[in-house]
PDB file of C-alpha atoms in Angstrom:
ATOM      1  CA  PRO A1426     -16.836-100.983  11.284  1.00 47.00           C
ATOM      2  CA  ARG A1427     -14.388 -99.716   8.728  1.00 51.00           C
ATOM      3  CA  GLN A1428     -13.363-101.884   5.845  1.00 53.00           C
ATOM      4  CA  LYS A1429      -9.786-102.210   4.722  1.00 57.00           C
ATOM      5  CA  GLY A1430      -8.863-101.344   1.166  1.00 54.00           C
ATOM      6  CA  TYR A1431     -10.370 -98.899  -1.250  1.00 49.00           C
ATOM      7  CA  THR A1432     -13.843 -97.452  -1.387  1.00 53.00           C
ATOM      8  CA  ILE A1433     -15.578 -96.399  -4.562  1.00 52.00           C
ATOM      9  CA  TRP A1434     -17.936 -93.468  -4.239  1.00 54.00           C
ATOM     10  CA  GLN A1435     -20.770 -92.776  -6.565  1.00 58.00           C
ATOM     11  CA  VAL A1436     -20.965 -89.084  -7.283  1.00 56.00           C
ATOM     12  CA  LYS A1437     -24.332 -87.528  -8.010  1.00 60.00           C
ATOM     13  CA  LEU A1438     -23.492 -85.346 -10.988  1.00 59.00           C
ATOM     14  CA  ASN A1439     -26.354 -82.941 -10.274  1.00 63.00           C
ATOM     15  CA  THR A1440     -24.730 -82.101  -6.902  1.00 57.00           C
ATOM     16  CA  PHE A1441     -21.233 -81.630  -8.296  1.00 62.00           C
ATOM     17  CA  HIS A1442     -20.210 -77.976  -8.510  1.00 68.00           C
ATOM     18  CA  GLU A1443     -16.896 -76.263  -9.104  1.00 71.00           C
ATOM     19  CA  GLU A1444     -16.930 -74.908  -5.535  1.00 71.00           C
ATOM     20  CA  ARG A1445     -17.216 -78.453  -4.225  1.00 73.00           C
ATOM     21  CA  LYS A1446     -14.171 -79.439  -6.246  1.00 76.00           C
ATOM     22  CA  ASN A1447     -12.233 -76.701  -4.444  1.00 79.00           C
ATOM     23  CA  VAL A1448     -13.288 -78.087  -1.058  1.00 80.00           C
ATOM     24  CA  ILE A1449     -12.080 -81.559  -2.026  1.00 79.00           C
ATOM     25  CA  GLN A1450      -8.762 -80.085  -3.126  1.00 82.00           C
ATOM     26  CA  ARG A1451      -8.430 -78.226   0.192  1.00 85.00           C
ATOM     27  CA  LEU A1452      -9.355 -81.462   1.986  1.00 85.00           C
ATOM     28  CA  SER A1453      -6.444 -83.266   0.339  1.00 86.00           C
ATOM     29  CA  GLU A1454      -4.148 -80.364   1.319  1.00 89.00           C
ATOM     30  CA  PHE A1455      -5.433 -80.588   4.909  1.00 89.00           C
ATOM     31  CA  ILE A1456      -4.769 -84.337   5.003  1.00 90.00           C
ATOM     32  CA  TYR A1457      -1.281 -83.718   3.644  1.00 90.00           C
ATOM     33  CA  SER A1458      -0.691 -81.101   6.359  1.00 92.00           C
ATOM     34  CA  LEU A1459      -1.710 -83.624   9.032  1.00 91.00           C
ATOM     35  CA  HIS A1460       0.819 -86.043   7.581  1.00 90.00           C
ATOM     36  CA  SER A1461       3.489 -83.314   7.433  1.00 92.00           C
ATOM     37  CA  MET A1462       2.898 -82.511  11.113  1.00 93.00           C
ATOM     38  CA  GLY A1463       3.655 -86.121  11.954  1.00 93.00           C
ATOM     39  CA  LYS A1464       0.132 -87.254  12.813  1.00 92.00           C
ATOM     40  CA  ARG A1465      -0.214 -91.008  13.034  1.00 91.00           C
ATOM     41  CA  PRO A1466      -1.915 -92.778  10.112  1.00 90.00           C
ATOM     42  CA  ILE A1467      -4.797 -93.897  12.367  1.00 90.00           C
ATOM     43  CA  THR A1468      -5.405 -90.266  13.385  1.00 90.00           C
ATOM     44  CA  ILE A1469      -5.493 -89.160   9.758  1.00 90.00           C
ATOM     45  CA  GLU A1470      -7.804 -92.070   8.966  1.00 90.00           C
ATOM     46  CA  ASN A1471     -10.148 -90.927  11.763  1.00 90.00           C
ATOM     47  CA  TYR A1472     -10.317 -87.422  10.295  1.00 90.00           C
ATOM     48  CA  ILE A1473     -11.115 -88.834   6.859  1.00 90.00           C
ATOM     49  CA  PHE A1474     -13.684 -91.310   8.186  1.00 90.00           C
ATOM     50  CA  VAL A1475     -15.544 -88.637  10.169  1.00 91.00           C
ATOM     51  CA  PHE A1476     -15.462 -86.117   7.334  1.00 89.00           C
ATOM     52  CA  ILE A1477     -16.780 -88.671   4.835  1.00 88.00           C
ATOM     53  CA  GLY A1478     -19.705 -89.289   7.189  1.00 90.00           C
ATOM     54  CA  PHE A1479     -20.377 -85.551   7.338  1.00 92.00           C
ATOM     55  CA  PHE A1480     -20.013 -85.253   3.567  1.00 87.00           C
ATOM     56  CA  GLN A1481     -22.494 -88.102   3.010  1.00 89.00           C
ATOM     57  CA  TRP A1482     -24.921 -86.551   5.501  1.00 92.00           C
ATOM     58  CA  CYS A1483     -24.653 -83.257   3.584  1.00 90.00           C
ATOM     59  CA  ASP A1484     -25.368 -85.069   0.301  1.00 86.00           C
ATOM     60  CA  LYS A1485     -28.646 -86.341   1.748  1.00 90.00           C
ATOM     61  CA  GLU A1486     -29.742 -83.473   3.966  1.00 92.00           C
ATOM     62  CA  TYR A1487     -28.042 -80.302   2.696  1.00 90.00           C
ATOM     63  CA  PRO A1488     -26.605 -80.850  -0.815  1.00 86.00           C
ATOM     64  CA  HIS A1489     -25.496 -77.233  -1.268  1.00 85.00           C
ATOM     65  CA  ALA A1490     -23.451 -77.209   1.934  1.00 87.00           C
ATOM     66  CA  PHE A1491     -20.081 -76.744   0.289  1.00 83.00           C
ATOM     67  CA  LEU A1492     -21.032 -74.004  -2.155  1.00 81.00           C
ATOM     68  CA  LYS A1493     -20.733 -71.030   0.220  1.00 82.00           C
ATOM     69  CA  GLU A1494     -19.372 -70.438   3.682  1.00 81.00           C
ATOM     70  CA  LYS A1495     -22.783 -69.522   5.092  1.00 85.00           C
ATOM     71  CA  ASN A1496     -24.119 -72.832   3.758  1.00 90.00           C
ATOM     72  CA  ILE A1497     -21.402 -74.847   5.491  1.00 88.00           C
ATOM     73  CA  ARG A1498     -22.220 -73.062   8.746  1.00 88.00           C
ATOM     74  CA  GLU A1499     -25.900 -73.945   8.376  1.00 91.00           C
ATOM     75  CA  ALA A1500     -25.038 -77.553   7.424  1.00 92.00           C
ATOM     76  CA  TYR A1501     -22.744 -77.895  10.439  1.00 90.00           C
ATOM     77  CA  PHE A1502     -25.463 -76.473  12.703  1.00 91.00           C
ATOM     78  CA  LEU A1503     -28.004 -79.007  11.377  1.00 94.00           C
ATOM     79  CA  TYR A1504     -25.500 -81.879  11.573  1.00 94.00           C
ATOM     80  CA  THR A1505     -24.681 -81.013  15.184  1.00 92.00           C
ATOM     81  CA  LYS A1506     -28.387 -80.897  15.934  1.00 93.00           C
ATOM     82  CA  THR A1507     -28.715 -84.371  14.380  1.00 94.00           C
ATOM     83  CA  LEU A1508     -25.836 -85.655  16.539  1.00 93.00           C
ATOM     84  CA  HIS A1509     -27.520 -84.231  19.678  1.00 92.00           C
ATOM     85  CA  GLU A1510     -30.743 -85.992  18.700  1.00 93.00           C
ATOM     86  CA  GLU A1511     -28.955 -89.308  18.082  1.00 93.00           C
ATOM     87  CA  VAL A1512     -27.326 -89.068  21.522  1.00 90.00           C
ATOM     88  CA  ARG A1513     -30.719 -88.392  23.138  1.00 91.00           C
ATOM     89  CA  GLN A1514     -32.197 -91.415  21.356  1.00 94.00           C
ATOM     90  CA  ASN A1515     -29.237 -93.624  22.353  1.00 91.00           C
ATOM     91  CA  LYS A1516     -28.331 -94.164  18.696  1.00 93.00           C
ATOM     92  CA  GLN A1517     -24.855 -92.788  19.312  1.00 89.00           C
ATOM     93  CA  HIS A1518     -22.584 -92.509  22.340  1.00 87.00           C
ATOM     94  CA  VAL A1519     -22.072 -88.964  23.599  1.00 87.00           C
ATOM     95  CA  ASN A1520     -18.283 -89.249  23.414  1.00 88.00           C
ATOM     96  CA  SER A1521     -18.410 -90.503  19.812  1.00 89.00           C
ATOM     97  CA  ALA A1522     -20.637 -87.568  18.857  1.00 90.00           C
ATOM     98  CA  ALA A1523     -18.303 -85.151  20.662  1.00 91.00           C
ATOM     99  CA  ILE A1524     -15.259 -86.458  18.798  1.00 90.00           C
ATOM    100  CA  LYS A1525     -17.067 -86.245  15.448  1.00 93.00           C
ATOM    101  CA  SER A1526     -18.158 -82.692  16.198  1.00 91.00           C
ATOM    102  CA  ARG A1527     -14.647 -81.627  17.246  1.00 89.00           C
ATOM    103  CA  LEU A1528     -12.945 -83.178  14.224  1.00 91.00           C
ATOM    104  CA  ILE A1529     -15.443 -81.633  11.815  1.00 91.00           C
ATOM    105  CA  THR A1530     -15.030 -78.231  13.473  1.00 88.00           C
ATOM    106  CA  THR A1531     -11.259 -78.487  13.003  1.00 88.00           C
ATOM    107  CA  MET A1532     -11.640 -79.523   9.385  1.00 88.00           C
ATOM    108  CA  ILE A1533     -14.223 -76.876   8.486  1.00 87.00           C
ATOM    109  CA  ASN A1534     -12.034 -74.154   9.956  1.00 86.00           C
ATOM    110  CA  ALA A1535      -9.036 -75.495   8.028  1.00 86.00           C
ATOM    111  CA  LEU A1536     -10.877 -76.012   4.740  1.00 83.00           C
ATOM    112  CA  PHE A1537     -12.338 -72.527   4.751  1.00 81.00           C
ATOM    113  CA  GLU A1538      -9.155 -70.969   6.165  1.00 77.00           C
ATOM    114  CA  GLU A1539     -11.063 -69.680   9.157  1.00 71.00           C
ATOM    115  CA  ASN A1540      -8.612 -68.919  11.956  1.00 68.00           C
ATOM    116  CA  LYS A1541     -11.086 -67.145  14.203  1.00 70.00           C
ATOM    117  CA  GLY A1542     -13.602 -70.012  14.317  1.00 69.00           C
ATOM    118  CA  SER A1543     -16.508 -67.782  13.277  1.00 71.00           C
ATOM    119  CA  LEU A1544     -17.929 -70.491  10.988  1.00 74.00           C
ATOM    120  CA  THR A1545     -18.718 -72.667  13.981  1.00 72.00           C
ATOM    121  CA  ALA A1546     -19.031 -69.976  16.666  1.00 73.00           C
ATOM    122  CA  GLY A1547     -22.262 -69.982  18.640  1.00 74.00           C
ATOM    123  CA  ILE A1548     -23.228 -73.498  17.597  1.00 76.00           C
ATOM    124  CA  LYS A1549     -23.956 -75.701  20.596  1.00 75.00           C
ATOM    125  CA  LYS A1550     -20.998 -77.998  21.173  1.00 79.00           C
ATOM    126  CA  ILE A1551     -21.192 -81.623  22.158  1.00 78.00           C
ATOM    127  CA  ARG A1552     -18.880 -82.140  25.077  1.00 72.00           C
ATOM    128  CA  ARG A1553     -17.164 -85.382  26.053  1.00 69.00           C
ATOM    129  CA  ASN A1554     -18.377 -86.939  29.268  1.00 68.00           C
ATOM    130  CA  LYS A1555     -15.557 -88.555  31.225  1.00 64.00           C
ATOM    131  CA  PHE A1556     -18.069 -90.450  33.367  1.00 60.00           C
ATOM    132  CA  ALA A1557     -19.647 -92.005  30.264  1.00 60.00           C
ATOM    133  CA  ALA A1558     -16.341 -93.317  28.950  1.00 61.00           C
ATOM    134  CA  ASN A1559     -16.109 -97.033  28.293  1.00 65.00           C
ATOM    135  CA  THR A1560     -13.042 -97.896  30.305  1.00 64.00           C
ATOM    136  CA  THR A1561     -11.150-101.103  29.752  1.00 69.00           C
ATOM    137  CA  ALA A1562      -9.634-102.969  32.663  1.00 72.00           C
ATOM    138  CA  PRO A1563      -5.918-103.689  32.314  1.00 74.00           C
ATOM    139  CA  PRO A1564      -5.100-107.305  31.470  1.00 73.00           C
ATOM    140  CA  SER A1565      -4.067-109.707  34.187  1.00 80.00           C
ATOM    141  CA  GLU A1566      -0.350-110.440  34.608  1.00 82.00           C
ATOM    142  CA  VAL A1567      -0.734-113.820  32.933  1.00 81.00           C
ATOM    143  CA  VAL A1568      -2.482-112.372  29.868  1.00 77.00           C
ATOM    144  CA  ALA A1569       0.044-109.528  29.649  1.00 74.00           C
ATOM    145  CA  GLN A1570       2.986-111.979  29.807  1.00 78.00           C
ATOM    146  CA  GLN A1571       1.413-114.126  27.078  1.00 77.00           C
ATOM    147  CA  ALA A1572       0.985-111.065  24.867  1.00 73.00           C
ATOM    148  CA  ILE A1573       4.625-110.088  25.374  1.00 75.00           C
ATOM    149  CA  PHE A1574       5.901-113.530  24.381  1.00 70.00           C
ATOM    150  CA  LEU A1575       3.833-113.714  21.183  1.00 57.00           C
TER     151      LEU A1575
END
């Protein structure tokens, strides 16, 4: 679960490169563009949350991911492979993995100004499964009325 408030990140100085600084700057521009397009705050928060997870995974598994475009492609390929494996092992729901994959694809293409999608082309996608969705039953009339009068 997400925590409210601010998060402090510890930066490994040996993994900090000028190219990575540029990616972070483009990330802030991307977030600003989402805001400018009228995206809801929760949607923007989801993008940030998912990308931070990817960024942390890259720090552990592929620290040079953000130095060159070919590296980010390789990192995304390996991350997607990890998501597939987690779904197979029931460590992650298929729809959660699909959403993460889709959001990261959108962000990578935006951060590297890739309009054709060639950075993520050919990498096996994780597709949402509508039959695996956790549906919620609508509340009874009594519960709905109580919620309205609160």
